[in-house]
XYZ file of C-alpha atoms in Angstrom:
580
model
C 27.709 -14.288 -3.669
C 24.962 -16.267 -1.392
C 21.699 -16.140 -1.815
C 20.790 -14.426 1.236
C 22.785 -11.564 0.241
C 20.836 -11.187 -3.648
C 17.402 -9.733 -2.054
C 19.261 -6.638 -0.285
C 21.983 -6.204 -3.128
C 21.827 -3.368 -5.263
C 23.315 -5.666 -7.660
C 20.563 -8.106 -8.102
C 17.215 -7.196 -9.968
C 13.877 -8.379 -8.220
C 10.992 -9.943 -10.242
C 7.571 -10.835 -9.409
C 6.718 -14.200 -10.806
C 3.528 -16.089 -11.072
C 3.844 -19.826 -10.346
C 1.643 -23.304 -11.003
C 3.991 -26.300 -10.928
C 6.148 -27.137 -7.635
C 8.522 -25.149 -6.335
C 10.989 -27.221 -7.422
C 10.148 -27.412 -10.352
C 9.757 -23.355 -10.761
C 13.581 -22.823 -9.879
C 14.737 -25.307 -11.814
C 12.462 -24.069 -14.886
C 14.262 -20.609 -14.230
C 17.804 -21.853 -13.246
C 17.784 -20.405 -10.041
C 17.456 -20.966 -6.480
C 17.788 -17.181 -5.453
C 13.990 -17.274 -5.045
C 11.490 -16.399 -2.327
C 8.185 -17.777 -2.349
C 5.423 -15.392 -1.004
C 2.481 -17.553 -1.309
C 1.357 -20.747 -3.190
C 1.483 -18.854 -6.614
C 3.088 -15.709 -6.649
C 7.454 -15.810 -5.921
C 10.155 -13.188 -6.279
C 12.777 -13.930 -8.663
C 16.042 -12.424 -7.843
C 19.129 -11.719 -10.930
C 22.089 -9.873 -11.310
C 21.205 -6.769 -12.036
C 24.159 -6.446 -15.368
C 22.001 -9.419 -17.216
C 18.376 -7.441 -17.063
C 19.563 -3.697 -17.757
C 18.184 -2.118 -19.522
C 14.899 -2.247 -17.534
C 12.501 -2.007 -20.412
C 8.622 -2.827 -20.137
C 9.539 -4.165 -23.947
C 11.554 -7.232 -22.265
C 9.676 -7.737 -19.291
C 5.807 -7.643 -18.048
C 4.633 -4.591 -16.447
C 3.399 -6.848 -13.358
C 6.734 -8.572 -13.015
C 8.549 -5.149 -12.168
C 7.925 -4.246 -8.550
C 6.261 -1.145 -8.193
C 7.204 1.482 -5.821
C 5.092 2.669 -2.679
C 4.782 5.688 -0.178
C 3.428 6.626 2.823
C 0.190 7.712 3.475
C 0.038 10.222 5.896
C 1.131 14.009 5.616
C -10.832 12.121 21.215
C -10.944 10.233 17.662
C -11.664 7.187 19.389
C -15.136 8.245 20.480
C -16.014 9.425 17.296
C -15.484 5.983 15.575
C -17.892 4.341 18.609
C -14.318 2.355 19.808
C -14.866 3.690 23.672
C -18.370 3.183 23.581
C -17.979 -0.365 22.306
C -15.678 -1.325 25.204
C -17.605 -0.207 27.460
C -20.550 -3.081 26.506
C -20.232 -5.798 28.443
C -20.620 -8.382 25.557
C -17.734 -6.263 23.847
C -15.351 -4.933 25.869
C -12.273 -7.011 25.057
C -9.945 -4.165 23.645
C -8.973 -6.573 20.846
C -7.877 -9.104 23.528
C -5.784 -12.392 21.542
C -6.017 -10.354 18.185
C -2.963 -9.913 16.344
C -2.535 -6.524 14.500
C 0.333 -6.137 11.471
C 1.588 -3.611 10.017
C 4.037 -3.400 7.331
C 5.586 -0.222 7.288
C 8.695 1.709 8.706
C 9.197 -0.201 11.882
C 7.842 -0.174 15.574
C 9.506 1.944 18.690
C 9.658 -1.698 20.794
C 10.965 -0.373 23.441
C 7.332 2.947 23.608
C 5.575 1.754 27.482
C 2.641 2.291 25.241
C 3.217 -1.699 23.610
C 3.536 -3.033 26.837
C 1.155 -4.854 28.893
C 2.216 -5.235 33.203
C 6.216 -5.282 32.036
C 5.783 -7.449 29.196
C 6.034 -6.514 25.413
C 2.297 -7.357 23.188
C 4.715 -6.793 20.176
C 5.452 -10.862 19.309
C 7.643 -10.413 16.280
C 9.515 -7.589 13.961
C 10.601 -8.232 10.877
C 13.248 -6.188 9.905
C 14.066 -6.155 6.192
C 17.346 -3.429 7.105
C 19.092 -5.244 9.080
C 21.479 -8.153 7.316
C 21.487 -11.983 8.511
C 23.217 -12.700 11.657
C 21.391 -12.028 14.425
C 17.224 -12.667 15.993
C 15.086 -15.565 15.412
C 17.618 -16.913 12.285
C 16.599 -14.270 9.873
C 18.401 -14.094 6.550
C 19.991 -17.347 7.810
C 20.697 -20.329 5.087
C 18.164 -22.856 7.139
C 16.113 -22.810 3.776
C 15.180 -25.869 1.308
C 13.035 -25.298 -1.798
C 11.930 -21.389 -0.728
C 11.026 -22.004 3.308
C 12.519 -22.512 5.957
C 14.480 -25.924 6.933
C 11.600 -26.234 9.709
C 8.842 -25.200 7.557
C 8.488 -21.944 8.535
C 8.550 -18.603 7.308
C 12.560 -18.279 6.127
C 13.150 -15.357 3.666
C 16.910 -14.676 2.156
C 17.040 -11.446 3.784
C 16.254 -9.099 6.741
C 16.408 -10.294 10.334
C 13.115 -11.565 12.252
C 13.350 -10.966 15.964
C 11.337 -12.919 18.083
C 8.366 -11.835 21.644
C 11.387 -13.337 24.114
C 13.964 -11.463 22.310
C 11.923 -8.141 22.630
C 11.565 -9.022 25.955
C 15.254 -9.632 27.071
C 15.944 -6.380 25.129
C 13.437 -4.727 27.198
C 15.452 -6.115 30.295
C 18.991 -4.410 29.055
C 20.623 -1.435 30.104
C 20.727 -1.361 26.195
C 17.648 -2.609 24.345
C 19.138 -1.871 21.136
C 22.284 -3.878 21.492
C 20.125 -7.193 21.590
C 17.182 -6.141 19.194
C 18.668 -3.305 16.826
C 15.740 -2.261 15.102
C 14.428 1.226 15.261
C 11.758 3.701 13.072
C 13.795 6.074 12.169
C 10.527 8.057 10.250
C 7.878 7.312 12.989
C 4.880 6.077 10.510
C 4.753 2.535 11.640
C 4.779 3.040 15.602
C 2.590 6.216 15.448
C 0.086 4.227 13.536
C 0.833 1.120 15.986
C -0.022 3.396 18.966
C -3.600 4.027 17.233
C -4.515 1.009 16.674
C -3.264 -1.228 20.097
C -1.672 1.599 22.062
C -2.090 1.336 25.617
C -3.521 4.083 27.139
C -2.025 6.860 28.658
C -4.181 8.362 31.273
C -2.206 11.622 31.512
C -2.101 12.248 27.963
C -5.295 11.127 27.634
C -4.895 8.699 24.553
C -5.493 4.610 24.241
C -5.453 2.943 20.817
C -8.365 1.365 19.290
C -7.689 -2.257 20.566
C -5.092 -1.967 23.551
C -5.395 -5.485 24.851
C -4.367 -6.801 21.330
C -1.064 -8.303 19.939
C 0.838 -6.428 17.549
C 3.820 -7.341 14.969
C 5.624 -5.305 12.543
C 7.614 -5.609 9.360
C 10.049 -2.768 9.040
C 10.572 -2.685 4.971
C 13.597 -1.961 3.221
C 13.894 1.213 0.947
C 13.780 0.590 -2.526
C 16.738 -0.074 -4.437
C 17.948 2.266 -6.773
C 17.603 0.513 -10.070
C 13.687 1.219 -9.604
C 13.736 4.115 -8.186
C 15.547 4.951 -11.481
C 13.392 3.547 -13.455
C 10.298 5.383 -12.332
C 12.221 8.143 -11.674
C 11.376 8.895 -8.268
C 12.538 12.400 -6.930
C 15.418 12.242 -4.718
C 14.630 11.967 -0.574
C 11.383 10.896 -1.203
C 10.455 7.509 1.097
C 10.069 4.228 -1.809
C 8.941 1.108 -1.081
C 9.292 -2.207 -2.998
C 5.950 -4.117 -3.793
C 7.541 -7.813 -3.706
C 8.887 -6.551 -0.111
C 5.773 -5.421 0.891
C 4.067 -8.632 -0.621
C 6.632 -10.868 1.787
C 6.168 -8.647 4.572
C 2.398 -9.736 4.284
C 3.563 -13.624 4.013
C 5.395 -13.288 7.488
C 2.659 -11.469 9.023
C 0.098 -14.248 8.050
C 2.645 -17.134 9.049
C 3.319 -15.603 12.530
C -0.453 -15.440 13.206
C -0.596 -19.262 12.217
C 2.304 -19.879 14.364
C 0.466 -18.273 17.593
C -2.849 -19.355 16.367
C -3.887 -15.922 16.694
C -7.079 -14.200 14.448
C -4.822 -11.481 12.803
C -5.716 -8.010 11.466
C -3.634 -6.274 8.217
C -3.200 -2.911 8.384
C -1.482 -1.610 5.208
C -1.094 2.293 5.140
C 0.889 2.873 1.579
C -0.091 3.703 -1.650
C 0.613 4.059 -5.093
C -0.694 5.761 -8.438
C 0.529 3.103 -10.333
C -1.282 0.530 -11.624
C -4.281 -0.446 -13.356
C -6.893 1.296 -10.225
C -8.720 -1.764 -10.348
C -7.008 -3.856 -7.773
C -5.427 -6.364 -10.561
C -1.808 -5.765 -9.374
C 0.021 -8.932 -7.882
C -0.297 -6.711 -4.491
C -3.863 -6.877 -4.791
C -4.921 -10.104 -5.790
C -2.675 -11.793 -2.490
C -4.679 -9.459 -0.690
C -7.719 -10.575 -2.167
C -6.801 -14.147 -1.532
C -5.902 -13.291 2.578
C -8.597 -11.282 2.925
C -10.564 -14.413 2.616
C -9.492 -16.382 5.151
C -11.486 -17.334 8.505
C -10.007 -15.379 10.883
C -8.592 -12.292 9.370
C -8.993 -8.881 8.482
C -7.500 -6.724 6.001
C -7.783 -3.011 5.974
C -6.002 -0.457 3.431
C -6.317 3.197 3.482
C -7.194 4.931 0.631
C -4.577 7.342 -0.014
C -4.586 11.595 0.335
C -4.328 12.242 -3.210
C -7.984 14.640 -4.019
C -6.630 18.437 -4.814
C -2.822 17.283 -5.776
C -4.090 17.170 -9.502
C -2.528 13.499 -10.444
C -5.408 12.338 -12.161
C -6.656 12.877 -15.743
C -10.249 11.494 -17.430
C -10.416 11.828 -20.993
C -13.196 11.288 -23.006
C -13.302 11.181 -27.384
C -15.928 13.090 -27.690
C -15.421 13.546 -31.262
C -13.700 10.169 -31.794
C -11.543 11.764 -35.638
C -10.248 14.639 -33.357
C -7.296 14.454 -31.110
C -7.928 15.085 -27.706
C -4.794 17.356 -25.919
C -3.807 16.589 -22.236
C -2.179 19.440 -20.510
C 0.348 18.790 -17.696
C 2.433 21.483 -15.872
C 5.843 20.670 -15.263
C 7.815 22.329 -11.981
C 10.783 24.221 -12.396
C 13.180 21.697 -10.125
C 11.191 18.458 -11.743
C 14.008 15.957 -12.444
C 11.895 13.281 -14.292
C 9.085 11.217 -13.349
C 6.695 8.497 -14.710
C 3.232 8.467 -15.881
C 0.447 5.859 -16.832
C -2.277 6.044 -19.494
C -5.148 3.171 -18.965
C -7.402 2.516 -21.891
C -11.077 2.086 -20.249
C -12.480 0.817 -23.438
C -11.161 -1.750 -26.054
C -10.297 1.268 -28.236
C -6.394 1.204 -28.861
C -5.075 5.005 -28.128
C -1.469 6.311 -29.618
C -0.168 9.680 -28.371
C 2.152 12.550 -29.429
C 4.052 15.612 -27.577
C 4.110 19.450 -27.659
C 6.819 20.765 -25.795
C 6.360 23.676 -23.917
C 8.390 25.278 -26.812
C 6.005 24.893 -29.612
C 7.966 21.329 -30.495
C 5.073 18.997 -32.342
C 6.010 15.301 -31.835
C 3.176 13.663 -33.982
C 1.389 10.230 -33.125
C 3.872 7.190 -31.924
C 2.810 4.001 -33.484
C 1.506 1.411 -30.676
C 3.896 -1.501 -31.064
C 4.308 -4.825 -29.011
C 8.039 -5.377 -29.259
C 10.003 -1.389 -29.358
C 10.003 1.263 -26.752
C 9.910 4.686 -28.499
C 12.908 7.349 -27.263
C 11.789 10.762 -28.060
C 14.179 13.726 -28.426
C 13.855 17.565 -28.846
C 15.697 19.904 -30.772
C 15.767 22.665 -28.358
C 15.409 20.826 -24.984
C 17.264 18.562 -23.353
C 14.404 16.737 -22.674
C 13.774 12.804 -23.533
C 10.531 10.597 -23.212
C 10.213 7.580 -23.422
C 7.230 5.445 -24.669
C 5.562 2.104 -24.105
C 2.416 0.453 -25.557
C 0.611 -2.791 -23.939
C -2.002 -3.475 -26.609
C -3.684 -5.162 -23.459
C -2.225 -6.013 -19.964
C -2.683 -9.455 -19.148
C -4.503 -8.874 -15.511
C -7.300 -6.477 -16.546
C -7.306 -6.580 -20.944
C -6.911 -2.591 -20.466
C -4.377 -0.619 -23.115
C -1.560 1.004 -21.006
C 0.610 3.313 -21.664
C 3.773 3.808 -19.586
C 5.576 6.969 -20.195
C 9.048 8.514 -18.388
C 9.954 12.337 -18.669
C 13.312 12.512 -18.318
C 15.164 15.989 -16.738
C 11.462 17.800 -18.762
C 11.976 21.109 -18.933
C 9.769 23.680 -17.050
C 6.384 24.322 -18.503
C 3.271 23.349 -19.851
C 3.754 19.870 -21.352
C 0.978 18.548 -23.755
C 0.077 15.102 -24.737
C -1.969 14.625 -27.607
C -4.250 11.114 -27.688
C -5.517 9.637 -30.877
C -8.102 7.139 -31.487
C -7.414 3.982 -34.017
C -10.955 2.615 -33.809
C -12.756 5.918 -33.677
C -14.939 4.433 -30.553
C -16.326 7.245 -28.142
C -14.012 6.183 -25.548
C -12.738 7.244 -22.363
C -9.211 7.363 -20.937
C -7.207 8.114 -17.281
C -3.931 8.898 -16.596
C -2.332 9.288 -13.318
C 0.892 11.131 -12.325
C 3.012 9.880 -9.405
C 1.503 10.523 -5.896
C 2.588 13.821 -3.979
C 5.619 11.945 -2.409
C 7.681 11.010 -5.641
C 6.766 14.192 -7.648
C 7.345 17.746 -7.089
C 4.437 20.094 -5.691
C 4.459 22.229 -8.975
C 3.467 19.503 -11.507
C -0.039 18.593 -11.908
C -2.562 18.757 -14.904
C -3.928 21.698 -15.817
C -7.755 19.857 -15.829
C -7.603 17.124 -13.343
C -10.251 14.875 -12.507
C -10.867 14.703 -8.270
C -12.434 11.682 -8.301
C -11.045 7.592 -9.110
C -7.847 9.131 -7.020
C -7.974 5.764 -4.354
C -3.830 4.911 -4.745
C -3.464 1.255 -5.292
C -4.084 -1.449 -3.117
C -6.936 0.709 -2.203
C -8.715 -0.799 -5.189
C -8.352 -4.669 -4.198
C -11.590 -5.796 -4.548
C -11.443 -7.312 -1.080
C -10.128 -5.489 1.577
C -12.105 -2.636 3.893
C -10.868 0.646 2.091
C -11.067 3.565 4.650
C -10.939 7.616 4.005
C -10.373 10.129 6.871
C -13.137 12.937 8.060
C -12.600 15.790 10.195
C -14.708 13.686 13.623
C -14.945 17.232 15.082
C -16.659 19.127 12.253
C -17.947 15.867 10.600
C -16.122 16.761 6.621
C -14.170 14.871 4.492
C -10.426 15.391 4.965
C -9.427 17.854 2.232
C -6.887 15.600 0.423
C -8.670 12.230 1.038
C -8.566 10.051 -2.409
C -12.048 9.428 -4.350
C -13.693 6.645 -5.253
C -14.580 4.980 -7.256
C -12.154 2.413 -8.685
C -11.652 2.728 -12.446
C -13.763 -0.006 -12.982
C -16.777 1.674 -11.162
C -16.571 -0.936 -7.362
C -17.543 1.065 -4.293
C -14.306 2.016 -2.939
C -13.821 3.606 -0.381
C -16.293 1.536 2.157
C -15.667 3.581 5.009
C -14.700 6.791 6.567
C -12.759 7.347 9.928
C -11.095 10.270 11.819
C -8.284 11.063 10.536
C -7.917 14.600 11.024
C -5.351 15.901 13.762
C -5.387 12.373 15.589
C -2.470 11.885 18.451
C -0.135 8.867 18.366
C 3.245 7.747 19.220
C 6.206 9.576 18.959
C 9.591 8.408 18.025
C 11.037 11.705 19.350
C 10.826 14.497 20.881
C 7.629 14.783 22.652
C 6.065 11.529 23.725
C 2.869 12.521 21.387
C 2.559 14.250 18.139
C -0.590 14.647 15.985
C -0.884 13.491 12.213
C -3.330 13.805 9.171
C -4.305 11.379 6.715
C -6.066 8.126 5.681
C -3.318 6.212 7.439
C -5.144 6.837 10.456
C -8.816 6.533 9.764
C -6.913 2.780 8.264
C -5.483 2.623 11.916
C -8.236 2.809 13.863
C -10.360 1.286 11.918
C -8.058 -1.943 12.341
C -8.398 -1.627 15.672
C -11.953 -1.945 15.266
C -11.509 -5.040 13.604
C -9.857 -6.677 16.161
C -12.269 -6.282 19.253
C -14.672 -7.985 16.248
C -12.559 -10.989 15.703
C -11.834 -11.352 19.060
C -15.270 -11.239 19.808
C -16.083 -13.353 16.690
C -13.618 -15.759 16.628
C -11.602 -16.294 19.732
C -15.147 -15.822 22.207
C -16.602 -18.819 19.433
C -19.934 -16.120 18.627
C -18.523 -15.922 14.705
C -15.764 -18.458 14.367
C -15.776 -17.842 10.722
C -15.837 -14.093 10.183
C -13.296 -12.906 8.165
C -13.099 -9.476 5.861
C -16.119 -9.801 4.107
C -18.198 -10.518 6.848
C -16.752 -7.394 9.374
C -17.059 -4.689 5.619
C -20.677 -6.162 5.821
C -21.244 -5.558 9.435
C -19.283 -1.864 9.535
C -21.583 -1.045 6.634
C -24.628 -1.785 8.433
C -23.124 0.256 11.402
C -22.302 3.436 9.589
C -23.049 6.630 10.470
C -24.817 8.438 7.183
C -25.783 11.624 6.664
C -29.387 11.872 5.548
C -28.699 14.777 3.780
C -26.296 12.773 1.482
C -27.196 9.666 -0.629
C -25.162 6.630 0.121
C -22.604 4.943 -1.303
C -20.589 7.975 -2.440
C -16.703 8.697 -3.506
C -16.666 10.421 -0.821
C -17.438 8.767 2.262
C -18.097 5.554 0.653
C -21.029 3.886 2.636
C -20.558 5.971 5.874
C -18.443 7.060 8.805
C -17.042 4.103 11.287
C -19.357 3.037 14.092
C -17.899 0.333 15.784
C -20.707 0.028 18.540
C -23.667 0.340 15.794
C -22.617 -2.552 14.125
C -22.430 -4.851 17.071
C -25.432 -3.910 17.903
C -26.809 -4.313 14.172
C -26.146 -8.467 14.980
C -28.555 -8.260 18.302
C -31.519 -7.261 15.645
C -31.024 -9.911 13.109
């Protein structure tokens, strides 16, 4: 078999790898050329699946197994200052030369709303569905050491379609015979439409930026190996964090092709993970997010209320301290993490909801521990990490397999007696059934990873017509105690695209306050860097100047888990520059 047919194959295993000699030099130290390089360190390794199973965190690093992600989302313009903005003279270019990315579940190309006088502002799709063959050479064999024979941006799967391609499908009788890919789910064009939509006078809607660019990857579901392995419920959407990784690679090199200022919007989430922003996922969006010339915003994740996240604390550091978790009557299996927040070292036992005791598990390096019950047909299954390489935390990774219904309990022991404190966090809402949650959760330090990235603008929704917090919007703060989230923006029955029936439906979540806040961000770099007023603004400067331009209640002290620093004003922080 190829290469370019390993990265789609449900018979090759993907790995995240970290990399510091040449590229060369990397395959041939692995034996491979299957390999796609995402950046200058990080790569994806790709093996047949028969030589890696079984997938055990015992034989391979926690951060070299791709994790799996979700989607984030279950007159909002004016509330975020966007129309106001546009209409100052010194900042009215709608995002004008600003590219906007998304990687997500694909763009409706052929939506008037992406169109500008007949012509498509969508310049390229990535579509990691669709097999080699056809578009701009995607998934083609033009590829020496990891790139493309011309330099480029040349991955060993998917199919990129090119702005003149749109086009000509645009032209057809039959857009989809020249351009096949579609959004089946609607996520990525309904968030598309919020941020660079153009408007629609009769519906009364525009997106945040409608003069700007916009590109799309369309990601691949995950393959079923993982979603085995983390026992993810069956239907639910999964996404692959090495695909999302390269999605963010093409993005980036399309904006350098174009020499356009780009904007990455990333609306998915996940509970696993450190919730410090140490993943691989969030340290290459650390490193883009500081770059002249782009933006990177994530949305925080609608997690608060779902009861998927657990702080312990040893009070009384000789006692055990029980964790009680109630387990849904259809619940096939699922996966849990337990982060250390301390340098104590924590080992932890089972009572089923039978009366079964299983006492302490020792914390070893080398074995995964397999735990059985006499009178259910239950298994667990155990790993220690003394200390994970990223962050020096303990973790903890633990699988339920086919649990029986009832209340589970977890009992955590202390080796070094230390006062110490603890988290665990159950899969988000979309990979685990509605009726398992703990029985004591904690609301807050529920931001889904990359949320926590150190970098990039974080945003939370509010209700912009009665001025609360979405219901369900993830708390801050990271586990390590950083502000996250920075920002809040409607995202509370907002109208966007539809993929069909009506032209319009209406949507909840912190995907759009991430959406429009994105949009934001490009009327700033377009002002910044293409106008020459801030050639060198990139994410750090626009979280400094959206801070300064919050809305903040003054009945509430700032920053908060809730809001985070305030609600979105694009037009106050322009205007914050004119007083410096």
């Amino acid at each position: 078999m190829p290469c370019t047919e390993h990265a789609a194959s449900e018979n090759y295993a993907d790995f995240i790898a970290y990399y510091y000699s040449s590229r060369e030099e990397f395959m041939d130290f692995y034996g491979t050329r299957c390999v796609d390089f995402i950046n200058d360190t990080q790569a994806v390794i790709y093996a047949p699946l028969s030589s890696v199973l079984p997938l055990t965190l015992s034989r391979y690093t926690y951060s070299a197994i791709p994790k799996l992600y979700s989607l984030l989302d279950a007159s909002s313009m004016e509330a975020a200052g966007i129309s106001e903005a546009s209409r100052l003279p010194a900042f009215s270019n709608e995002g004008d030369g600003v590219l906007i990315g998304f990687v997500d579940t694909g763009i409706d190309y052929t939506n008037p709303l992406f169109q500008q006088n007949g012509a498509s502002r969508i310049i390229g799709i990535w579509d990691q569905t669709i097999g080699s063959g056809s578009g701009d050479g995607g998934g083609n064999n033009a590829r020496r050491n990891g790139v493309g024979a011309n330099g480029g941006f040349q991955p060993l799967y998917g199919t990129m379609f090119t702005r003149d391609e749109i086009s000509q499908a645009l032209q057809s009788e039959d857009p989809f015979s020249l351009v096949p890919s579609r959004d089946e789910i609607g996520h990525g064009t309904f968030l598309s439409s919020l941020a660079a939509g153009s408007p629609d006078e009769a519906a009364g809607f525009s997106g945040a930026a409608p003069k700007a660019y916009l590109a799309m990857v369309k990601l691949k579901p995950a393959k079923q190996y993982l979603r085995e392995f983390y026992l993810i419920r069956d239907g639910a959407h999964a996404y692959q964090e090495n695909d999302i990784m390269m999605g963010i690679s093409y993005l980036y090199s399309l904006s350098r092709q174009y020499s356009l200022p780009l904007v990455l919007c990333l609306c998915l989430g996940t509970n696993q993970g450190s919730h410090e922003g140490t993943s691989p996922l969030c340290q290459y969006l650390n490193n883009v997010s500081a770059y002249a010339g782009t933006a990177v915003i994530t949305a925080a994740g609608n997690e608060t209320g779902m009861g998927h996240h657990y702080r312990g604390v040893m009070e009384q550091p000789s006692a055990p301290h029980v964790v009680e978790i109630t387990v849904a009557e259809q619940e096939q299996g699922f996966s849990m993490e337990f982060w250390a927040q301390d340098i104590e070292i924590y080992t932890i036992g089972f009572i089923s909801p039978t009366g079964e005791v299983i006492r302490p598990l020792p914390a070893s390096t080398t074995d995964d521990h397999m735990v059985t019950f006499l009178l259910e047909k239950t298994s667990i299954r155990v790993y220690y990490q003394i200390a994970d390489f990223s962050n020096g935390s303990q973790l903890i990774f633990i699988r339920f397999q086919e649990p029986s219904p009832g209340i589970w309990r977890i009992v955590v022991s202390a080796s070094l007696n230390l006062h110490g404190t603890f988290h665990l966090w159950l899969p988000g809402r979309e990979f685990l059934s509605e009726g398992t949650f703990f029985l004591r959760p904690d609301p807050d330090t529920t931001i889904m990873e990359p949320g926590n990235a150190r970098a990039p603008i974080t945003l939370t929704a509010y209700n912009h017509e009665t001025g609360g917090i979405y219901i369900h919007a993830s708390r801050g703060y990271s586990r390590s105690g950083q502000i996250k989230p920075e920002l809040t923006a409607p995202g509370v029955n907002i109208l966007g695209a539809s993929v069909s029936g009506p032209p319009f439906v209406r949507m909840t979540g912190t995907s759009a306050a991430a959406a429009h806040a994105a949009g934001a961000a490009a009327s700033f770099l377009s002002w910044g860097v293409l106008q020459g007023n801030y050639p060198y603004m990139n994410t750090s400067v626009l979280k400094t100047l959206f801070i300064r331009g919050a809305k903040r209640n003054p009945e509430l002290p700032y920053p908060n888990r809730e809001f985070g620093y305030g609600t979105l004003d694009l037009t106050q922080s322009f205007l914050q520059l004119r007083r410096q």
